[in-house]
Tab-separated table of C-alpha atoms and ligand atoms in Angstrom:
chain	number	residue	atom	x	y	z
A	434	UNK	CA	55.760	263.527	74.353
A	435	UNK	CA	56.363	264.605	78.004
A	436	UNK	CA	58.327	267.939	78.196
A	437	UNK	CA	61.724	268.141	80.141
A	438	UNK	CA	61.311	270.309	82.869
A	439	UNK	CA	64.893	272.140	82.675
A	440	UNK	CA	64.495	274.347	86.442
A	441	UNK	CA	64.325	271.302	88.484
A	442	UNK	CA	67.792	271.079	87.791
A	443	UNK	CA	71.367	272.911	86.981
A	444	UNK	CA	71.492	273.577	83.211
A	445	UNK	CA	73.494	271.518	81.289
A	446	UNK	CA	75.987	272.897	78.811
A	447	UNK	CA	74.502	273.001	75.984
A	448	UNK	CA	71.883	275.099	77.140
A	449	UNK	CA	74.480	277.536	78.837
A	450	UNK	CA	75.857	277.831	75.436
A	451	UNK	CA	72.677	278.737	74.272
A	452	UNK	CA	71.856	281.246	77.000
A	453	UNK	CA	75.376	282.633	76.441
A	454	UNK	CA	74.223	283.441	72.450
A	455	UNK	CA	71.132	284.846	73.175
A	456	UNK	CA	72.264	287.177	75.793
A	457	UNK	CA	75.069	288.017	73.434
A	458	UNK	CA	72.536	288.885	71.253
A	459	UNK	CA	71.318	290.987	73.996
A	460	UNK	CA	74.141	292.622	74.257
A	461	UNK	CA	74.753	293.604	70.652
A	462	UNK	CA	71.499	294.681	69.969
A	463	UNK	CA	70.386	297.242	73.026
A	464	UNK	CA	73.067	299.159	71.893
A	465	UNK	CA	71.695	299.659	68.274
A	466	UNK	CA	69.032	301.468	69.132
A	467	UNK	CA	69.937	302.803	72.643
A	468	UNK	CA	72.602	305.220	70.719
A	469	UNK	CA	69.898	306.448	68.175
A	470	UNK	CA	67.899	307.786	70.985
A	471	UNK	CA	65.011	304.990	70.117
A	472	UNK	CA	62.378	306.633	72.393
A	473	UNK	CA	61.087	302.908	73.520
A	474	UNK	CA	62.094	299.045	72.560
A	475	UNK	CA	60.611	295.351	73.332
A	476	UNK	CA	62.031	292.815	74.391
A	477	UNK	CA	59.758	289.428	74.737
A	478	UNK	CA	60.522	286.021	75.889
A	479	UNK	CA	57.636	284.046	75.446
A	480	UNK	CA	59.271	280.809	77.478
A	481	UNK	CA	60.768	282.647	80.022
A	482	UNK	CA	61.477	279.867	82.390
A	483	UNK	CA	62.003	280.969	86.319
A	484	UNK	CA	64.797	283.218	86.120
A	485	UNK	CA	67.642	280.872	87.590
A	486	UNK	CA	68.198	277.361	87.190
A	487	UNK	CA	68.355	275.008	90.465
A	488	UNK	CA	71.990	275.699	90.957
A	489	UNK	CA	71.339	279.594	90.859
A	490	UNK	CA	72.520	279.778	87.649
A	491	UNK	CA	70.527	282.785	85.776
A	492	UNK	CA	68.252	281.885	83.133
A	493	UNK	CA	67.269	284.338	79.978
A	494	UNK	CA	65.014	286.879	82.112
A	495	UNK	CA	67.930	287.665	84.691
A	496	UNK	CA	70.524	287.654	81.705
A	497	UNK	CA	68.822	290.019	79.780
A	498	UNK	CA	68.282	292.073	83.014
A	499	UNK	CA	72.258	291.684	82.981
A	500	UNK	CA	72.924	293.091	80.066
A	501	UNK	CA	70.859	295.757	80.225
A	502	UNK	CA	71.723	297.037	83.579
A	503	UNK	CA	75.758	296.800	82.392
A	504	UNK	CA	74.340	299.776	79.233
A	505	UNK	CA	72.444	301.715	81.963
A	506	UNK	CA	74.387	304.836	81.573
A	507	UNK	CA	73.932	305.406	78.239
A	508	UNK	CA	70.448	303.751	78.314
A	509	UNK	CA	70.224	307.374	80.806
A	510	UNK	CA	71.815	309.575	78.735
A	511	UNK	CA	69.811	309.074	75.408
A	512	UNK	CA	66.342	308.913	77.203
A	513	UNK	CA	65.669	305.376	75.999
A	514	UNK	CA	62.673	303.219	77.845
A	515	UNK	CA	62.422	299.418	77.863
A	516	UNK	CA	59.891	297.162	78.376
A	517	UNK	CA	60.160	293.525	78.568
A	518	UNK	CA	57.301	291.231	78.143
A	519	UNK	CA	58.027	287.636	80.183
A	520	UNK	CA	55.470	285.059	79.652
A	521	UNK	CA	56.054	281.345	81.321
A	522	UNK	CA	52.557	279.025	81.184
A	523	UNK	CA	53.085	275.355	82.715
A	524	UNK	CA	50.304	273.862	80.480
A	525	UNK	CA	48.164	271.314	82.575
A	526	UNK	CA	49.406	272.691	85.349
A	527	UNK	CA	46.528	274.358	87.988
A	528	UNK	CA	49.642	276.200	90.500
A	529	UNK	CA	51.608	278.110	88.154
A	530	UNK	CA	54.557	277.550	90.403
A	531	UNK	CA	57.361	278.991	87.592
A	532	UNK	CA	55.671	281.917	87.041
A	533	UNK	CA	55.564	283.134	90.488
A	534	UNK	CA	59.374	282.137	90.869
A	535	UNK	CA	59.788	284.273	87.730
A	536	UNK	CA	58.074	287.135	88.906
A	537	UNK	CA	60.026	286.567	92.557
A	538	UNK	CA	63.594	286.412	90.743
A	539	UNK	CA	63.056	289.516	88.476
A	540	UNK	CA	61.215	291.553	91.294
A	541	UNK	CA	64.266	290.939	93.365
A	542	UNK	CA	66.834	291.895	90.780
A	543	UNK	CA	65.046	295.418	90.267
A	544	UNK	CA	64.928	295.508	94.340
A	545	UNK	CA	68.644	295.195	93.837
A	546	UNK	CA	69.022	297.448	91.346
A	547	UNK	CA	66.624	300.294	91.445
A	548	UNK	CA	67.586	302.767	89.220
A	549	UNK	CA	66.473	300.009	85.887
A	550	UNK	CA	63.275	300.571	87.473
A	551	UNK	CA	63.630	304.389	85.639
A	552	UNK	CA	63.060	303.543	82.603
A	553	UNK	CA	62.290	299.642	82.341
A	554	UNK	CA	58.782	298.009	82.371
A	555	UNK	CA	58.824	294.373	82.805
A	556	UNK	CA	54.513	292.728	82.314
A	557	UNK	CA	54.706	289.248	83.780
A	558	UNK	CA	52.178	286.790	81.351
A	559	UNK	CA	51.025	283.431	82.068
A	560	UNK	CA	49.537	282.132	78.627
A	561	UNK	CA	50.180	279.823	76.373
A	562	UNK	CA	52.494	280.965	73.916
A	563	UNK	CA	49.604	279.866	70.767
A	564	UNK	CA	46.964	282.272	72.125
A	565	UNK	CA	49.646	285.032	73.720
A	566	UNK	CA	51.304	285.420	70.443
A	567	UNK	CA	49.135	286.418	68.544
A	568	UNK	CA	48.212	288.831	71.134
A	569	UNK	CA	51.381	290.254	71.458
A	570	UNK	CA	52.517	290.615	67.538
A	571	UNK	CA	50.553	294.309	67.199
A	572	UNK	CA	53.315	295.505	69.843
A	573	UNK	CA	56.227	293.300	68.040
A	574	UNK	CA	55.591	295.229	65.051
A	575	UNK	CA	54.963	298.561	66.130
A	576	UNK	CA	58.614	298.774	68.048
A	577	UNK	CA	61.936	297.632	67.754
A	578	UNK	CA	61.657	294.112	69.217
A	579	UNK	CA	64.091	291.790	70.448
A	580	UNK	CA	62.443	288.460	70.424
A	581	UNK	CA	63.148	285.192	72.205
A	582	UNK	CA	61.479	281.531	71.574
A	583	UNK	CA	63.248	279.245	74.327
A	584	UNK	CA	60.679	276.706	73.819
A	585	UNK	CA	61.019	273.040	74.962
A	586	UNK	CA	60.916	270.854	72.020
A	587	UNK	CA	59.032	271.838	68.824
A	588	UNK	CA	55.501	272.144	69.389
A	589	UNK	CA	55.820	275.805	68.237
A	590	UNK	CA	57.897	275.658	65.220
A	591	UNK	CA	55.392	276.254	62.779
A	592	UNK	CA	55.953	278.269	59.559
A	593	UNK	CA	52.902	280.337	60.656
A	594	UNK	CA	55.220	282.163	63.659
A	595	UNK	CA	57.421	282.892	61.272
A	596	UNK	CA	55.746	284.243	58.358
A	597	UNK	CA	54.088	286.533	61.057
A	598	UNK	CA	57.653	287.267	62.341
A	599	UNK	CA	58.849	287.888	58.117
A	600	UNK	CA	56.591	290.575	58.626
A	601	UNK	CA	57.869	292.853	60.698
A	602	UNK	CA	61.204	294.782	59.638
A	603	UNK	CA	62.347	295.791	62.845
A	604	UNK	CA	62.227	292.544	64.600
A	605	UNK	CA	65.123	289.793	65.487
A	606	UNK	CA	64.333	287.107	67.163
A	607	UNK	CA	66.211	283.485	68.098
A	608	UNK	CA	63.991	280.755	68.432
A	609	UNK	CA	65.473	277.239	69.590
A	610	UNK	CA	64.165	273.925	68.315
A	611	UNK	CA	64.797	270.324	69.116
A	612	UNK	CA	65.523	269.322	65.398
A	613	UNK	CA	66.651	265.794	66.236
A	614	UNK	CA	63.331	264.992	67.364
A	615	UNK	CA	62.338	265.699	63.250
A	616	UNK	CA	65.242	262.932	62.675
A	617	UNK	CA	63.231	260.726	64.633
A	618	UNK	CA	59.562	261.420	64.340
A	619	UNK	CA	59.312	264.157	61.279
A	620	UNK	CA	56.852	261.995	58.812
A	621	UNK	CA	54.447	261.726	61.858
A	622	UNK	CA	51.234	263.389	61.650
A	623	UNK	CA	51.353	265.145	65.259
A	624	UNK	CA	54.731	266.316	63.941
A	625	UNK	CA	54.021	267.765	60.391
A	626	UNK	CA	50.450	269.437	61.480
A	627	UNK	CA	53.511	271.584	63.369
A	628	UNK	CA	56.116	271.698	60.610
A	629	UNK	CA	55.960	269.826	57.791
A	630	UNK	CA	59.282	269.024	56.531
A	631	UNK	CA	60.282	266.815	54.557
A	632	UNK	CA	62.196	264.137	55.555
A	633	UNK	CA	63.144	262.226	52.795
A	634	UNK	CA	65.002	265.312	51.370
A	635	UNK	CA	66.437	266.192	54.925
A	636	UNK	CA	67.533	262.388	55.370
A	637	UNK	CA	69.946	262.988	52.240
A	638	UNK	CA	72.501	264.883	54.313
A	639	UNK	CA	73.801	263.326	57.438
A	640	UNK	CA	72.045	263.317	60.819
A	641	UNK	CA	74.270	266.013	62.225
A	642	UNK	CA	73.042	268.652	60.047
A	643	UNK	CA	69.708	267.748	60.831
A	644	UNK	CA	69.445	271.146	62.209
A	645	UNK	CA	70.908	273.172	59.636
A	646	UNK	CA	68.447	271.148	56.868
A	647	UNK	CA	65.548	272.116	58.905
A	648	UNK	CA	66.330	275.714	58.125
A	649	UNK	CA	66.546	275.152	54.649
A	650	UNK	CA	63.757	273.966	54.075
A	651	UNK	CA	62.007	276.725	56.245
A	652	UNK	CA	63.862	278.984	54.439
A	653	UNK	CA	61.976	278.048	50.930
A	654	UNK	CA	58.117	278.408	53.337
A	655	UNK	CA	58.950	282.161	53.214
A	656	UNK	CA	57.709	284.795	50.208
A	657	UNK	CA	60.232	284.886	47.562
A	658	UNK	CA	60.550	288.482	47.752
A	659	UNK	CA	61.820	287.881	51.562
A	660	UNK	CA	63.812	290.522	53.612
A	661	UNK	CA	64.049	287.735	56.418
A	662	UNK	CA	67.354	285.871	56.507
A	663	UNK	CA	67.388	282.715	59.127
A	664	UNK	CA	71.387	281.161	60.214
A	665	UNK	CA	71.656	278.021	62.037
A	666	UNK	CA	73.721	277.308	65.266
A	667	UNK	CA	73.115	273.856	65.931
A	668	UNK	CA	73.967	272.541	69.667
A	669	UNK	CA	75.029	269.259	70.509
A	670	UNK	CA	73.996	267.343	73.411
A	671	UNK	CA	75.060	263.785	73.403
A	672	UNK	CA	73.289	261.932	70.540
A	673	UNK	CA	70.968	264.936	70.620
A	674	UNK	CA	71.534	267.569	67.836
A	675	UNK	CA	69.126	270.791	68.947
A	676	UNK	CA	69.597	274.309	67.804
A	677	UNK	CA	68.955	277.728	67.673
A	678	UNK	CA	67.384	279.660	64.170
A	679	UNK	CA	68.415	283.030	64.056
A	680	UNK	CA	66.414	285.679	62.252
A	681	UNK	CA	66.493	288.871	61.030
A	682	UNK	CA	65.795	291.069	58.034
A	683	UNK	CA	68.187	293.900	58.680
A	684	UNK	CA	71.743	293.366	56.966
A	685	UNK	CA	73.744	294.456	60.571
A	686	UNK	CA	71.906	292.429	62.501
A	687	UNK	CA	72.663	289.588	60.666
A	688	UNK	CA	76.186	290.576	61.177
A	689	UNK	CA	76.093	290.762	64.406
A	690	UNK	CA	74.769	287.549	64.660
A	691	UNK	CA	77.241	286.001	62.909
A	692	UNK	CA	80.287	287.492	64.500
A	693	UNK	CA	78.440	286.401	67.461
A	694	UNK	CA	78.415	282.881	66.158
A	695	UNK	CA	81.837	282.909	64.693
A	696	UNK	CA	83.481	284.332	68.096
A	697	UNK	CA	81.792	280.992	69.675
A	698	UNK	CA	83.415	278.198	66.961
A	699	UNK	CA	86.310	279.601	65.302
A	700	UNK	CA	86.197	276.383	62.398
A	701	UNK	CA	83.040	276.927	61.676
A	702	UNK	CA	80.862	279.468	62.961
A	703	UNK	CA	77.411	277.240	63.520
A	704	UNK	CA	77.446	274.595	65.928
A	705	UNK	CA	79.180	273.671	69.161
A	706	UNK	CA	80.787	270.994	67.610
A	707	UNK	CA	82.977	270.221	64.531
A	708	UNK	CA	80.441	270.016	62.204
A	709	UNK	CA	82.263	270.115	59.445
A	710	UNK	CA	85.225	267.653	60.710
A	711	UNK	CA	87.807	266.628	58.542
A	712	UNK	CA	87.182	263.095	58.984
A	713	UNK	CA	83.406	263.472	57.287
A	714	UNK	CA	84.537	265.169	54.190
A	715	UNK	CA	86.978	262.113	53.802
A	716	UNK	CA	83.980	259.769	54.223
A	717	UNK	CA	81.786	261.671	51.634
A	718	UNK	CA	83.402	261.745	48.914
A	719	UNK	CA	82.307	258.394	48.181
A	720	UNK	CA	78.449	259.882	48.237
A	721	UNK	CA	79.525	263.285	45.640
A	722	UNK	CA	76.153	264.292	46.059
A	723	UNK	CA	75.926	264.689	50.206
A	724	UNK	CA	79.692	266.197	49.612
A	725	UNK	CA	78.177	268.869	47.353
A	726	UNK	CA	75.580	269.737	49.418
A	727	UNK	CA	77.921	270.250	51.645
A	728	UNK	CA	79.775	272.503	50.461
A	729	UNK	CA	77.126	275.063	49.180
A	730	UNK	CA	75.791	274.863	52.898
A	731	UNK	CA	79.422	275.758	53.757
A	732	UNK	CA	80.002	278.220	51.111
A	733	UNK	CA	76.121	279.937	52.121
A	734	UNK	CA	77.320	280.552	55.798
A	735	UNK	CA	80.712	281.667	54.009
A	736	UNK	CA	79.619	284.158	51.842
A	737	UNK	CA	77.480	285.410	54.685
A	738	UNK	CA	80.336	286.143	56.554
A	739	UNK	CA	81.870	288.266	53.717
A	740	UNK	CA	78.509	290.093	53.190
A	741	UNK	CA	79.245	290.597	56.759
A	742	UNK	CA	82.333	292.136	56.352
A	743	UNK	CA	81.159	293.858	53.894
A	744	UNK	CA	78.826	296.009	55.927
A	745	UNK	CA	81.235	296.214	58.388
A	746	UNK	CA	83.515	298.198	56.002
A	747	UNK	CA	80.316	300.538	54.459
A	748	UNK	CA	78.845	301.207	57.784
A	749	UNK	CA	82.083	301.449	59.417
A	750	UNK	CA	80.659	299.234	62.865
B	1045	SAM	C1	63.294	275.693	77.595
B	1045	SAM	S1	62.404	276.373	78.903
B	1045	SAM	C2	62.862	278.049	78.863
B	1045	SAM	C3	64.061	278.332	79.656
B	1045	SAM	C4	64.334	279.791	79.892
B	1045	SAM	N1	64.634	280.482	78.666
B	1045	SAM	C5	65.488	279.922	80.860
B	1045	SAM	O1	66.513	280.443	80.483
B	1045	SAM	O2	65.342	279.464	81.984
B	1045	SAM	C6	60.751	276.458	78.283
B	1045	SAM	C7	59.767	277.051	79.272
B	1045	SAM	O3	58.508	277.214	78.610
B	1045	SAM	C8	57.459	276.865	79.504
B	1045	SAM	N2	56.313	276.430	78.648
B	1045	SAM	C9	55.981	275.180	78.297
B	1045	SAM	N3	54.893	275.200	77.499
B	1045	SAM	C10	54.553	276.496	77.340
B	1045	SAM	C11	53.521	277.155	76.621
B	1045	SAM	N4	52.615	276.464	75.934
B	1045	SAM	N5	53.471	278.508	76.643
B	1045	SAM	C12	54.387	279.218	77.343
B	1045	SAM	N6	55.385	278.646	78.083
B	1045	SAM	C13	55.463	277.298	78.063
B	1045	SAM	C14	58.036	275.773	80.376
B	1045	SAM	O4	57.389	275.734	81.642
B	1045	SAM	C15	59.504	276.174	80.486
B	1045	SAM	O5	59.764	276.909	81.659
């Protein structure tokens, strides 16, 4: 399947929306361990991109540059170093044109702003994410890590990333996945030798929680015992439903996501779209069993939230 290649023109969005959750993310989660006087956390975005699309709209690298830069005082105060690991790999591709644009964008930002350079580390990579990431996981687990899978597609949604990510306590991450393209192609081979889900069960529900059935049935490829909880937010674009899976294993991090998530869609707190519309729950009740299923999914991401507030209240955020 030939990849899009987003940079070679102005994000759509969609994708702005999700750039706008993950450096929300971003924003919540420095924080966390910047006022506990961490003495050093990782931040890694394994599909880094360029660092602005063609419109000079910033990309994750240069958001996450943002948000850092706005906590730079108290990132000062408590003594608190940073390093961020940005990988981008055009695969087939002999110039590695990207990756030097990457490295150009984020090198001028720190020329700009000189004092990150203090206490932040950014290592440029140019591997493929398959061999890099396994590389890479010794340092994900040994330090607070912040990680990012902006991957075109879903080439790497395998359950093996993320029973290595289950792993490791201190790590969130928010991968995105094009879970329409399971809709259309899941029972193929090439597909399920990357995830294989299955479709018949996923084809019970309706096609625009395509993306929220995917994680469900990831959700049952983890240990029982699991720590790791995984939230939907699926994104709309046109007939397309893609989406990001959020993960982490620590209760207020899960709360932050989801106040992140509920601040973006007021109705429902996990897509960009009405996914729960009025007019659907009208047309289900003929099918009681889709309007059931329903309605545990909705009463899951429900009862979240009160767990959520729940912590809120004990830890007093
Ligand atoms: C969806 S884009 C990421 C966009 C980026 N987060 C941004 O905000 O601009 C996916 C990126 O991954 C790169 N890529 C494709 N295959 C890859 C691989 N096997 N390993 C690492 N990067 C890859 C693409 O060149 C592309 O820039």
């Amino acid at each position: 399947m030939a990849s899009i290649n987003l940079h070679s023109k102005p994000f759509d969005e969609e994708t702005i929306t999700k750039l706008e959750i993950f450096e929300d993310y971003a924003q919540a989660w420095i924080p966390t361990f910047v006022m506990q006087g961490t003495p050093l956390i990782c931040i890694f975005d394994f599909f880094a991109g360029t660092g602005y699309d063609k419109s000079g709209v910033p990309g994750s690298p240069i958001r996450l540059l943002n948000k850092i830069n706005e906590q730079i005082g108290h990132i000062f105060t408590k003594n608190v170093k940073i390093r961020i690991y940005l990988n981008e790999f055009e695969p087939q591709k002999k110039e590695q044109k990207k990756f030097e644009q990457l490295k150009l964008s984020c090198e001028e930002y720190l020329n700009k702003n000189p004092r990150l350079r203090h206490f932040l580390l950014i290592e440029y990579l140019n591997e493929d994410f398959e061999t890099l990431f396994p590389k890479l996981l010794p340092t994900i687990k040994k330090y607070p890590a912040l990680v990012y899978l902006d991957q075109n597609g879903i080439k790497f949604t395998s359950e093996k990333y993320f029973l290595e990510l289950e792993k490791s306590f201190q790590t969130d991450f928010l991968y995105f996945i094009s879970s329409s393209y399971f809709w259309r192609f899941g029972n193929q081979s090439e597909f399920k030798m990357h995830l294989d889900i299955d479709m018949e069960e996923a084809k019970k529900d309706y096609y625009k929680f395509i993306h929220v059935n995917i994680i469900a049935q990831l959700r049952k490829k983890l240990p029982g015992n699991t720590k790791l909880r995984l939230y939907p937010f699926s994104l709309r674009r046109g007939p397309n439903i893609h989406g990001i899976i959020f993960g982490a294993s620590h209760p207020r991090a899960v709360d932050k996501f989801l106040t992140i998530a509920w601040e973006r869609n007021k109705t429902n707190g996990q897509a960009n779209f009405d996914i729960d519309d009025e007019a659907t729950i009208n047309q289900i009740d003929m099918f009681a069993g889709v309007r059931r299923r329903r309605l545990e999914a909705f009463s899951d991401t429900v009862k979240a939230k009160i767990l959520s507030l729940e912590i809120r209240n004990n830890f007093e955020l």
